[in-house]
XYZ file of C-alpha atoms in Angstrom:
769
model
C 3.008 -4.983 6.392
C -0.886 -5.505 7.619
C -3.344 -3.459 6.473
C -7.166 -2.982 7.621
C -10.254 -3.322 5.930
C -10.257 0.552 5.532
C -7.197 1.224 4.013
C -4.676 0.119 0.791
C -2.032 -1.981 -0.096
C -0.025 -4.548 -2.451
C -0.127 -5.154 -6.678
C -0.424 -8.260 -7.264
C -0.609 -11.440 -10.681
C -0.234 -9.531 -13.669
C -0.538 -11.748 -16.883
C 2.500 -10.802 -19.874
C 1.539 -8.533 -22.449
C 3.503 -7.955 -25.398
C 1.776 -5.283 -26.687
C 0.281 -2.163 -25.057
C -3.138 -0.935 -24.820
C -0.792 2.302 -25.619
C 0.656 1.047 -28.798
C -2.619 -0.100 -29.862
C -3.899 3.590 -29.292
C -1.225 5.528 -30.592
C -1.908 3.776 -33.644
C -4.596 5.258 -34.243
C -3.422 8.233 -35.760
C -2.299 6.882 -39.184
C -5.409 4.852 -39.243
C -7.786 5.912 -41.524
C -10.887 7.588 -40.093
C -13.323 4.856 -40.270
C -10.731 3.099 -38.358
C -10.348 5.589 -35.714
C -14.125 6.543 -35.841
C -14.811 2.332 -35.200
C -12.332 2.331 -32.729
C -13.580 5.299 -30.336
C -16.859 3.535 -31.324
C -15.809 0.473 -29.272
C -14.564 2.190 -26.453
C -17.233 4.403 -26.006
C -18.938 0.785 -26.115
C -17.264 -0.428 -23.175
C -17.943 2.464 -20.744
C -21.172 2.084 -21.302
C -20.670 -1.677 -20.143
C -18.871 -0.856 -16.854
C -21.236 -0.278 -13.467
C -20.306 3.419 -12.607
C -21.708 2.396 -9.439
C -18.307 0.472 -8.164
C -16.713 4.145 -9.119
C -18.308 6.712 -6.657
C -17.718 7.605 -3.355
C -21.381 7.746 -2.092
C -22.503 11.280 -0.454
C -22.911 9.190 2.657
C -19.457 8.153 2.735
C -18.303 7.437 6.649
C -15.186 9.559 7.690
C -13.583 8.680 11.381
C -11.447 10.505 13.380
C -7.880 9.194 13.728
C -7.708 10.598 17.746
C -4.320 10.520 18.737
C -4.665 14.047 21.586
C -4.283 11.767 24.649
C -1.145 10.305 23.988
C -0.154 13.225 21.885
C -1.139 15.922 24.977
C 1.350 13.478 27.520
C 4.221 14.788 25.358
C 7.224 16.972 27.303
C 7.711 20.154 25.413
C 10.832 18.262 23.157
C 8.959 15.485 21.990
C 5.362 17.999 20.712
C 8.003 19.762 18.385
C 10.123 16.501 17.425
C 7.009 15.281 16.539
C 5.901 18.688 14.924
C 8.886 18.666 12.256
C 8.925 14.887 11.558
C 5.122 15.456 10.857
C 6.306 17.831 8.732
C 8.360 16.081 6.816
C 5.706 13.541 6.286
C 2.988 15.948 4.852
C 5.425 17.001 2.440
C 6.633 13.665 1.045
C 3.095 12.121 1.023
C 2.683 14.974 -1.962
C 4.633 13.018 -3.664
C 2.880 9.792 -3.384
C 0.410 11.885 -6.171
C 3.377 11.639 -8.152
C 3.320 7.960 -7.953
C -0.433 7.690 -8.092
C -1.511 8.133 -11.987
C -0.979 11.972 -14.369
C -3.113 13.841 -13.537
C -3.648 13.090 -9.483
C -0.878 16.297 -8.827
C -2.982 18.717 -11.085
C -6.576 17.804 -9.273
C -4.963 18.589 -6.015
C -4.024 21.855 -6.444
C -6.716 21.548 -8.531
C -9.481 22.106 -5.395
C -6.432 22.759 -3.040
C -6.559 25.615 -4.774
C -10.239 26.557 -4.630
C -10.146 25.369 -0.767
C -7.574 27.524 0.277
C -9.349 30.491 -2.154
C -12.493 30.931 0.905
C -14.237 29.359 3.667
C -16.715 26.165 2.583
C -19.742 28.131 3.588
C -19.257 30.957 1.012
C -17.997 28.405 -2.047
C -21.428 26.372 -1.316
C -23.335 29.747 -1.231
C -21.925 30.639 -4.968
C -22.294 27.050 -5.956
C -26.006 26.948 -5.196
C -26.477 30.079 -7.092
C -24.116 28.614 -9.971
C -26.880 26.674 -9.895
C -25.993 23.328 -7.935
C -28.281 20.998 -6.207
C -27.152 20.275 -2.114
C -26.406 16.815 -2.750
C -23.621 17.641 -5.980
C -22.168 20.470 -3.866
C -22.062 17.106 -1.195
C -20.792 15.171 -3.733
C -17.284 17.379 -4.908
C -16.637 17.625 -1.437
C -16.228 13.711 -0.497
C -14.599 13.323 -3.749
C -12.093 15.797 -2.820
C -11.618 14.258 0.575
C -11.203 10.451 -1.416
C -8.380 12.430 -3.230
C -6.734 14.159 -0.072
C -7.389 10.688 1.927
C -6.228 8.308 -0.976
C -2.969 10.687 -2.460
C -4.747 10.694 -5.938
C -7.820 9.291 -7.681
C -7.300 6.096 -7.245
C -7.973 4.047 -3.996
C -5.512 3.083 -1.857
C -7.187 -0.474 -0.943
C -7.885 -2.177 -3.906
C -5.879 0.514 -6.675
C -8.977 1.031 -8.576
C -10.096 4.555 -9.537
C -13.247 6.617 -8.300
C -14.641 9.353 -9.721
C -17.053 12.334 -8.586
C -20.828 11.554 -7.809
C -22.100 14.520 -9.465
C -21.842 15.923 -13.171
C -19.225 16.990 -14.553
C -21.115 20.124 -16.092
C -21.927 20.152 -11.425
C -18.715 19.777 -11.140
C -17.943 22.889 -13.340
C -20.353 25.064 -12.674
C -18.596 24.833 -8.571
C -15.087 25.632 -10.049
C -16.384 28.170 -11.950
C -18.168 29.508 -9.247
C -15.068 29.928 -6.645
C -12.865 32.936 -5.644
C -10.001 30.822 -7.027
C -11.448 31.107 -10.295
C -12.675 34.698 -10.000
C -8.780 35.778 -8.851
C -7.263 33.733 -11.156
C -9.386 32.548 -14.169
C -7.126 31.530 -16.772
C -5.179 29.653 -14.453
C -8.168 27.551 -13.032
C -9.352 26.799 -16.041
C -6.425 25.406 -17.845
C -6.072 23.394 -14.755
C -9.845 22.463 -14.969
C -9.387 21.879 -19.198
C -6.007 19.713 -18.645
C -7.741 17.488 -15.861
C -11.742 17.268 -16.477
C -11.381 14.377 -18.803
C -8.979 12.529 -16.811
C -11.354 12.904 -13.830
C -14.227 11.820 -15.221
C -12.762 8.475 -17.811
C -13.842 5.092 -17.183
C -11.795 3.871 -20.220
C -11.184 0.799 -19.275
C -7.584 0.551 -18.862
C -7.856 3.961 -16.684
C -10.055 2.663 -14.548
C -7.376 0.444 -12.233
C -3.508 0.934 -11.944
C -1.723 -1.379 -13.929
C 0.972 -1.926 -16.513
C 0.140 -1.757 -20.255
C -3.482 -2.690 -20.805
C -4.134 -4.026 -17.893
C -4.238 -0.320 -16.122
C -1.551 2.931 -15.869
C 1.005 3.314 -13.759
C 3.719 6.531 -13.152
C 6.266 4.011 -11.412
C 6.591 3.490 -15.394
C 5.746 5.511 -19.084
C 2.453 4.062 -20.170
C 4.399 2.591 -22.979
C 6.004 0.129 -20.414
C 4.325 -3.042 -20.919
C 4.854 -6.150 -18.541
C 8.021 -7.559 -20.815
C 9.299 -4.369 -20.831
C 9.450 -4.061 -16.713
C 10.934 -8.085 -17.129
C 14.203 -7.064 -19.368
C 14.511 -3.484 -16.621
C 13.923 -5.952 -13.656
C 16.981 -8.287 -15.442
C 18.885 -5.310 -16.691
C 18.852 -4.039 -12.588
C 19.925 -7.586 -11.260
C 23.370 -7.275 -13.568
C 24.203 -3.645 -11.838
C 22.815 -5.408 -7.921
C 20.690 -1.896 -8.155
C 17.465 -2.076 -5.831
C 14.522 -0.158 -7.504
C 13.180 1.218 -3.933
C 13.675 4.454 -5.186
C 13.154 4.321 -8.812
C 10.881 5.153 -11.862
C 11.525 4.148 -15.133
C 10.989 5.548 -18.616
C 10.744 4.104 -21.858
C 11.815 6.553 -24.862
C 13.689 5.424 -28.669
C 17.403 6.075 -29.231
C 18.456 7.942 -32.114
C 19.422 3.996 -33.831
C 15.639 3.405 -32.748
C 16.456 0.784 -30.022
C 14.378 1.319 -26.869
C 16.440 3.706 -24.042
C 15.469 2.949 -20.702
C 16.118 5.676 -17.789
C 15.858 4.492 -14.094
C 14.919 8.104 -13.123
C 16.218 7.733 -9.137
C 14.094 9.597 -6.470
C 16.583 12.832 -5.180
C 16.721 16.509 -4.395
C 20.413 16.865 -6.718
C 19.770 17.025 -9.971
C 23.531 16.343 -11.643
C 25.215 13.206 -12.256
C 27.561 11.659 -9.948
C 29.820 8.601 -10.241
C 28.542 5.297 -8.733
C 25.001 5.997 -8.460
C 24.121 7.401 -11.848
C 24.963 6.122 -15.128
C 25.435 6.709 -18.766
C 23.529 5.017 -21.611
C 25.337 1.124 -22.000
C 23.828 -1.226 -24.333
C 21.711 -4.931 -22.351
C 19.876 -7.312 -24.845
C 19.295 -4.826 -27.813
C 18.210 -2.231 -25.503
C 20.147 1.296 -24.095
C 19.835 1.871 -19.605
C 20.777 4.428 -17.824
C 20.626 5.264 -14.619
C 19.419 9.662 -13.669
C 18.145 11.570 -10.285
C 16.087 14.076 -9.770
C 12.702 13.183 -9.150
C 10.275 14.903 -6.726
C 13.388 17.321 -6.148
C 11.701 20.193 -4.915
C 9.194 17.942 -2.792
C 12.653 16.151 -1.119
C 14.244 19.207 -0.310
C 10.861 20.816 1.664
C 11.423 16.708 3.158
C 14.914 17.053 4.039
C 14.487 21.061 5.425
C 11.729 19.545 7.923
C 13.730 16.562 8.979
C 16.756 18.704 9.515
C 14.827 20.591 12.008
C 13.165 17.632 14.126
C 17.348 16.774 14.623
C 17.363 19.467 16.815
C 14.874 17.735 19.193
C 15.606 14.576 18.751
C 16.314 12.560 22.036
C 19.818 10.065 21.497
C 22.053 9.669 18.874
C 20.618 6.843 17.348
C 17.711 8.997 16.213
C 19.974 12.005 14.465
C 22.222 9.527 12.712
C 18.922 7.642 11.782
C 17.708 11.027 10.351
C 21.495 12.051 8.862
C 21.270 9.450 6.931
C 17.688 9.767 5.783
C 18.578 13.683 4.905
C 21.411 11.848 3.184
C 19.612 9.438 1.042
C 17.222 11.951 -0.454
C 19.565 14.409 -0.708
C 21.610 11.825 -2.688
C 19.611 9.134 -3.979
C 21.383 6.719 -2.513
C 19.827 3.487 -0.990
C 22.482 2.554 0.864
C 22.246 5.616 2.749
C 18.328 5.045 3.782
C 19.411 1.545 4.687
C 22.187 2.628 7.214
C 19.058 5.017 8.050
C 17.263 1.990 8.967
C 20.178 0.436 10.892
C 19.795 3.427 13.616
C 16.729 3.186 13.561
C 15.849 -0.577 15.057
C 18.953 0.255 17.318
C 16.586 2.914 18.527
C 14.460 0.973 20.731
C 11.294 1.733 22.452
C 11.557 5.328 21.869
C 8.529 7.613 23.079
C 8.319 9.001 19.260
C 8.155 6.460 16.457
C 8.677 7.201 13.231
C 9.547 5.584 10.132
C 9.758 7.654 6.305
C 11.168 7.025 2.745
C 10.320 4.505 -0.057
C 8.911 1.769 2.164
C 5.838 -0.282 0.469
C 6.210 -1.309 -3.127
C 2.658 -2.615 -2.801
C 1.169 -0.440 -5.900
C 4.026 -0.567 -8.808
C 2.787 -3.509 -10.786
C 6.426 -5.041 -10.844
C 6.095 -5.514 -7.004
C 9.814 -3.486 -6.396
C 9.242 0.236 -6.670
C 8.455 1.924 -2.656
C 5.463 4.450 -2.776
C 6.788 7.707 -0.575
C 5.334 7.036 3.147
C 5.982 8.905 6.781
C 4.347 7.866 9.416
C 4.738 9.522 13.411
C 3.278 8.377 16.010
C 3.101 7.563 20.218
C 4.083 4.947 22.270
C 0.808 3.048 24.108
C 2.348 1.539 27.157
C -0.416 -0.931 28.369
C -0.837 -2.216 24.497
C 3.015 -2.220 24.128
C 3.620 -4.379 27.296
C 1.629 -7.443 25.972
C 3.931 -6.977 22.287
C 7.157 -6.656 24.729
C 5.274 -10.257 26.690
C 5.278 -11.767 22.909
C 8.527 -10.645 22.101
C 10.428 -12.312 25.035
C 8.329 -15.828 23.863
C 9.282 -15.590 20.265
C 11.835 -17.710 20.203
C 9.897 -20.599 22.206
C 7.104 -19.069 19.749
C 8.335 -19.373 16.150
C 9.356 -22.967 16.830
C 5.946 -24.576 16.969
C 5.737 -23.008 13.407
C 5.585 -26.075 10.474
C 8.510 -25.647 9.212
C 11.296 -26.950 11.032
C 14.738 -24.944 12.038
C 16.235 -26.154 8.911
C 14.621 -23.364 7.490
C 14.203 -20.764 10.223
C 16.964 -18.372 10.321
C 19.864 -19.416 12.727
C 19.865 -16.370 15.388
C 15.810 -15.163 15.956
C 16.909 -10.874 15.907
C 15.320 -9.636 18.616
C 12.884 -6.968 17.583
C 11.395 -3.741 19.410
C 7.643 -4.117 19.726
C 5.436 -1.932 20.627
C 1.584 -0.070 20.111
C 1.585 2.835 19.179
C -1.159 6.301 18.540
C -0.662 7.490 15.355
C -0.243 10.949 14.971
C 0.700 11.572 11.029
C 0.655 8.777 8.303
C 1.107 10.118 4.819
C 0.775 7.964 1.501
C -2.237 6.056 0.307
C -3.275 4.797 3.196
C -2.828 3.908 6.460
C -2.413 0.387 8.384
C -3.148 -1.093 11.592
C 0.842 -2.919 11.879
C 4.217 -2.732 10.303
C 6.988 -5.048 10.239
C 10.460 -2.866 8.766
C 12.586 -2.545 7.265
C 12.153 -3.909 4.475
C 15.487 -4.394 3.103
C 16.676 -8.271 3.197
C 19.763 -7.951 4.207
C 19.303 -6.166 7.010
C 15.575 -8.086 8.580
C 17.742 -10.955 7.659
C 20.986 -10.579 9.262
C 20.494 -7.532 11.980
C 16.306 -6.995 13.001
C 13.556 -5.124 12.310
C 10.707 -3.391 14.773
C 7.389 -4.491 14.505
C 4.609 -1.718 15.345
C 0.950 -2.216 16.188
C -1.419 1.391 15.210
C -3.352 0.368 17.903
C -5.918 3.799 17.471
C -6.297 2.975 13.875
C -7.885 -0.219 14.596
C -10.937 0.321 16.422
C -11.411 3.421 14.174
C -11.679 0.791 11.141
C -14.087 -0.648 12.851
C -16.770 1.876 13.492
C -20.171 1.101 12.317
C -19.322 -1.228 10.000
C -22.121 -3.575 8.321
C -21.655 -7.288 8.462
C -22.753 -9.484 5.677
C -23.023 -13.350 5.276
C -23.042 -14.694 8.830
C -25.559 -16.146 11.154
C -26.467 -13.853 13.489
C -24.790 -15.387 16.283
C -21.523 -15.072 14.430
C -22.335 -11.580 13.904
C -22.978 -10.797 17.272
C -19.548 -12.597 18.585
C -17.353 -10.489 15.119
C -18.745 -8.039 16.714
C -17.850 -7.519 20.616
C -14.423 -9.318 19.743
C -13.397 -8.380 16.248
C -10.791 -5.590 17.758
C -9.404 -7.867 20.015
C -8.897 -10.594 17.203
C -7.400 -8.451 15.551
C -4.986 -6.973 18.002
C -3.646 -10.393 18.523
C -3.019 -11.292 14.421
C -1.507 -7.693 13.944
C 0.774 -9.211 16.856
C 1.240 -12.041 15.229
C 1.404 -11.377 11.698
C 3.832 -8.679 12.358
C 6.490 -10.207 14.733
C 6.149 -14.148 13.911
C 4.448 -13.855 10.215
C 6.958 -11.616 8.780
C 9.668 -12.021 11.151
C 10.143 -15.644 10.592
C 11.914 -17.845 7.922
C 15.067 -17.975 6.598
C 16.074 -17.074 3.368
C 18.769 -19.591 1.592
C 21.545 -18.070 -0.005
C 24.428 -19.191 -1.821
C 27.423 -15.742 -0.745
C 29.481 -14.097 -2.402
C 32.308 -15.989 -1.634
C 30.641 -18.988 -3.063
C 29.499 -20.758 0.463
C 26.315 -20.650 1.100
C 24.435 -20.441 4.943
C 22.761 -23.316 5.012
C 24.126 -27.197 4.488
C 23.845 -28.054 1.293
C 24.625 -32.149 1.830
C 22.353 -32.036 5.081
C 19.327 -29.426 4.479
C 16.283 -31.121 2.858
C 13.210 -29.256 0.694
C 10.601 -31.012 2.762
C 7.945 -30.886 -0.075
C 10.594 -33.158 -2.167
C 12.650 -34.893 0.577
C 15.572 -34.650 -2.151
C 18.726 -31.702 -0.873
C 17.720 -28.404 -1.487
C 18.197 -27.439 -5.566
C 17.210 -23.751 -5.317
C 18.123 -20.939 -3.766
C 19.683 -17.073 -4.165
C 22.434 -15.513 -5.558
C 24.314 -12.775 -4.703
C 22.469 -9.659 -5.866
C 19.163 -11.333 -6.010
C 16.879 -10.478 -2.901
C 13.197 -12.195 -2.507
C 11.338 -9.502 -4.692
C 13.599 -9.233 -7.574
C 12.828 -13.161 -7.397
C 8.825 -13.168 -7.030
C 8.070 -9.880 -8.529
C 4.517 -9.323 -8.889
C 3.232 -12.104 -6.687
C 6.129 -11.537 -3.311
C 3.632 -9.054 -1.315
C 0.731 -11.660 -1.826
C 2.789 -14.389 -1.616
C 4.595 -13.470 2.003
C 0.964 -11.563 3.568
C -0.020 -14.665 2.665
C 2.612 -16.069 4.945
C 1.934 -14.070 7.946
C -1.596 -14.460 7.701
C -1.267 -17.728 7.943
C 1.318 -17.571 10.828
C -1.061 -15.572 12.963
C -3.913 -18.326 12.344
C -1.956 -21.123 13.241
C -0.686 -20.015 15.960
C -3.611 -17.942 17.325
C -4.300 -21.575 18.067
C -2.373 -21.070 21.604
C -3.731 -20.828 24.990
C -0.361 -19.228 25.821
C -0.365 -16.797 23.420
C -4.291 -15.852 23.843
C -3.350 -15.236 27.127
C -0.327 -12.340 26.521
C -3.500 -10.238 25.821
C -5.067 -11.175 28.496
C -7.579 -13.877 26.796
C -7.846 -17.165 28.870
C -10.619 -19.678 29.050
C -13.729 -19.696 27.092
C -12.651 -16.061 26.086
C -9.635 -17.097 24.320
C -11.235 -19.430 22.352
C -13.825 -16.576 21.106
C -11.236 -14.561 20.611
C -9.589 -17.841 18.784
C -12.492 -18.736 16.865
C -13.540 -15.030 15.709
C -9.647 -14.402 14.262
C -9.834 -17.478 12.257
C -13.625 -16.405 10.906
C -13.317 -11.858 10.438
C -10.116 -13.912 8.233
C -12.247 -15.854 6.370
C -15.243 -13.873 6.372
C -13.284 -11.330 4.563
C -11.634 -13.864 1.832
C -15.498 -14.594 1.638
C -17.061 -11.387 1.767
C -14.625 -8.940 1.279
C -11.415 -9.773 -1.121
C -13.197 -10.144 -4.678
C -14.390 -6.478 -4.581
C -10.196 -6.149 -5.527
C -10.267 -9.303 -8.345
C -11.319 -7.380 -11.886
C -12.573 -9.736 -13.261
C -12.065 -8.377 -17.439
C -8.518 -8.467 -17.072
C -8.286 -12.043 -14.171
C -6.246 -10.011 -12.358
C -6.126 -9.067 -8.178
C -6.036 -5.558 -7.996
C -4.490 -5.781 -4.102
C -2.262 -8.338 -2.123
C -3.834 -8.756 1.086
C -7.305 -9.422 -0.589
C -5.099 -11.919 -3.015
C -3.929 -13.929 -0.086
C -7.525 -13.814 1.835
C -9.115 -15.565 -0.854
C -6.028 -18.473 -0.945
C -6.684 -18.973 2.692
C -10.366 -18.801 1.956
C -10.672 -21.689 -0.354
C -7.987 -23.415 1.042
C -10.213 -24.227 4.125
C -13.056 -24.032 1.883
C -11.240 -26.818 -0.838
C -9.459 -29.127 1.454
C -11.367 -28.568 4.557
C -13.847 -31.456 4.407
C -16.386 -29.061 5.546
C -14.048 -27.447 7.951
C -15.383 -23.849 6.230
C -18.360 -23.544 3.646
C -20.334 -21.481 1.606
C -23.822 -21.297 0.506
C -25.818 -19.490 -1.457
C -28.197 -18.280 0.764
C -30.832 -16.442 -1.451
C -30.048 -17.152 -4.685
C -28.243 -14.226 -6.446
C -29.196 -12.022 -3.598
C -26.707 -13.254 -0.486
C -24.248 -15.877 0.752
C -23.482 -17.830 4.320
C -20.186 -18.406 5.546
C -19.879 -21.111 7.954
C -16.579 -21.564 10.283
C -16.662 -25.273 12.540
C -15.473 -23.822 15.646
C -14.598 -27.463 17.496
C -12.010 -28.463 14.027
C -10.186 -25.770 13.742
C -7.645 -27.057 16.383
C -7.244 -29.891 14.997
C -8.287 -29.987 10.937
C -7.924 -26.705 10.923
C -4.435 -26.167 12.033
C -3.178 -29.084 10.355
C -4.488 -27.815 7.018
C -2.508 -24.455 8.297
C -0.100 -26.167 9.041
C 0.606 -28.231 5.708
C -0.169 -24.693 3.563
C 2.780 -22.646 5.386
C 5.621 -25.940 5.441
C 4.860 -25.394 1.244
C 4.446 -21.508 1.313
C 8.385 -21.106 3.578
C 10.039 -23.515 1.763
C 9.233 -22.307 -1.659
C 10.052 -18.396 -0.410
C 13.572 -20.036 1.339
C 14.139 -21.543 -1.706
C 13.720 -18.718 -4.447
C 11.202 -21.126 -6.394
C 8.958 -18.038 -7.302
C 7.273 -21.017 -10.609
C 5.954 -23.108 -7.364
C 4.617 -20.223 -6.080
C 2.774 -18.903 -9.358
C 1.646 -22.501 -9.078
C 0.097 -22.695 -6.139
C -1.693 -19.064 -5.888
C -2.717 -19.965 -9.449
C -4.880 -23.058 -7.943
C -6.628 -20.878 -5.020
C -6.868 -17.591 -5.885
C -8.629 -18.386 -9.602
C -12.449 -16.649 -9.479
C -14.295 -19.750 -11.413
C -17.405 -22.204 -11.030
C -19.502 -20.529 -8.280
C -16.989 -18.149 -7.224
C -16.872 -16.292 -10.457
C -21.127 -15.566 -10.420
C -20.888 -15.400 -6.229
C -18.110 -12.065 -6.772
C -21.530 -10.130 -8.291
C -23.660 -11.065 -4.404
C -20.060 -9.678 -3.199
C -20.264 -6.499 -5.012
C -23.552 -6.052 -3.867
C -23.167 -5.720 -0.726
C -19.776 -3.885 -0.974
C -19.294 -0.660 1.371
C -17.569 2.476 0.987
C -14.099 2.357 3.872
C -13.903 4.967 6.262
C -11.450 8.109 5.731
C -9.174 8.767 8.559
C -9.246 12.532 9.055
C -5.893 13.272 10.661
C -4.823 16.521 13.355
C -1.859 18.889 12.353
C -0.021 20.196 14.534
C 1.012 23.520 14.946
C 4.348 25.453 16.198
C 2.712 28.019 17.924
C 5.127 30.711 19.738
C 7.783 28.335 21.584
C 5.133 25.471 21.683
C 3.461 22.870 19.651
C -0.589 21.994 19.392
C -2.890 19.799 18.388
C -5.761 20.437 16.167
C -8.488 17.773 15.312
C -11.145 18.272 12.800
C -14.556 16.802 12.683
C -15.531 13.987 11.266
C -17.066 14.659 7.939
C -15.671 16.245 3.993
C -15.585 19.045 5.281
C -13.436 18.313 8.318
C -10.926 16.389 6.279
C -10.767 19.136 3.701
C -10.125 21.874 6.307
C -7.164 19.304 6.988
C -5.692 19.931 4.307
C -6.156 23.145 3.754
C -4.868 23.907 7.160
C -1.644 21.254 6.171
C -1.369 23.641 4.067
C -1.841 27.051 4.255
C -0.257 28.389 0.538
C -0.495 27.488 -2.689
C 3.408 27.572 -3.850
C 2.937 22.969 -3.481
C 0.854 23.599 -5.645
C 2.906 24.965 -8.561
C 5.452 22.919 -7.547
C 3.056 20.440 -8.162
C 2.069 21.198 -11.510
C 6.120 21.212 -12.543
C 6.542 17.723 -11.988
C 3.997 16.923 -13.979
C 3.940 18.641 -16.686
C 7.669 17.938 -16.161
C 6.078 13.880 -16.865
C 3.516 14.343 -18.920
C 5.683 13.622 -21.896
C 5.574 10.167 -20.604
C 1.181 9.914 -20.452
C 0.761 11.705 -22.810
C -1.375 9.325 -24.406
C -3.741 8.702 -21.714
C -4.320 12.067 -21.702
C -5.468 11.324 -25.660
C -7.148 8.123 -23.312
C -9.343 10.221 -21.834
C -10.565 12.282 -24.245
C -12.021 9.379 -26.577
């Protein structure tokens, strides 16, 4: 999936650590008071060194409306009803992401939601100002709430770093206590505030980003899990041929003192069931079991709305798709979701497009567990026609890729490729393009769909400031960046993610390639490594997988955007086509230099976002290997950089460098050689030398990403209305209040958070340090 500069995405390479910060912290209680005081002082000292500005959403945070009104108004009554109930399912499922983000996110959501439901913002503001809160602090409170709703938690969807309120804890508390919600239910609101205030504000180093063990926090695993635990769980799941998309993992201690790993499946049903759940068994000096029932009450709401949507489906493919999704969410059966995905692929060119489930593995530190995502959108006929023409030429264009036919799929599986206007997108952020399903066996053998989310792209670029470029490049970028990005989305999704073969040994011992003839382009020798039965790309490449694949798809986009025939499909010829191609390259490489390192954490030497790492790798590749094709200079010492790209060399030197790199990327992916992938990415994605210092300059120019305000659909009498909201923090809050007009959902979230709390108790203590 190609994420915009405003949105979220993927967890990347993490160092292996045997001991977690959790275990170190939990051992404090058995030490002396002197040791405890010393350690707490160390935590305070580390926090004092943190620049809080990196974790704040400013009061002038930009909100933009995601407008889909024109497309929605063109729908029939039946299509509107279908879209409405699909949207209701997506929004209810999207609440799961709060559970997947941090232990405190569901309770923070409940606290804020209860406050905003209790009275109008105007009345709340009057009461807050009377309590001594300043205008700026009240605005900061609204912005924080808008950020939490948009990111489905208190960690940014793009970059996975924590954000905290831009007002003091004291002012925040004054607003809470000035609210009608507090007046009407003082005990409950007080408890919520007391249970969340430390976690809301804490910048203890481990709590500043998502990750395993001392690299951060995650709720895909219990907080006592290190990367060694993750690897052990992965090994066991491979033996059972289990994929991790719909599960979380909790580590406890069995009666005999050995670790017990519980693989908990997302489902409405909570009881055991053969073939899905598994009783405890021993493996490598640890126990494993599979249970189900995670997020049960939220998935029940999803299914209720999917069942209603079924009544308004346009055809049998849509009805069968929803039937299998419902069954998957009910039972915790991933195979049912795969079956639903097969019907989704068959549903060619629908007016209403939707896909829902545990889809993208970006935020799982091990790169395998899916975040819940649901989107509902409507076709944009004009742009879809261009993408259709691109699909028609795809088999011809794929042959232009440099790795040769042996590493390409035997048959190109012609996908559906449409441009859509997003009506609803739940999750931690909104992408610009999607290539799904992510299941290997379906993508490789049966097909996939490409989706470009047309109304996201122009909204994402509204009023953006562009540092580190000459005035001429800046003007050209402003003119063509949307056009270039539309081209890149098309190539990235269709010919990037949609190309390339995985070399595999089948269950019967046969191979999907000729072992005696196919050679490794990098060594000249016969193929020596491949995927065996039960192995997938995600299970082989784990934490590296998302960044590696995004880099491959981005490189395909650069490589093929040099083809005049492709630019002509999008309506660009002659000088204008050359300008669009140049801006496509410049935009991506500029992003690698000017934005990507915001997502790098120097203290742990980890990348927090896969697209960012992928773009940095391509930028460094051109910088290091291009002999001047791309140069970055420090134009003002300690203050500014200048990115320069030689336009006239892109079709020659640039193409060769990217082409050679693509051969490496596809060969490594095709043969499942994750070790070689790690070595290649380490070379180009480490921040040393000048880049260790230049990251500070990048951070000086850091800008908050746009927050999208989405509409609601309202089923009124016998019709469905679209309700739009102002592009502001106030509009964002209003949309969520009307999306969930009752506190019943808060009760559910609090109950789920309480049930999980035993797995994260040490984090609450850490936040209070």
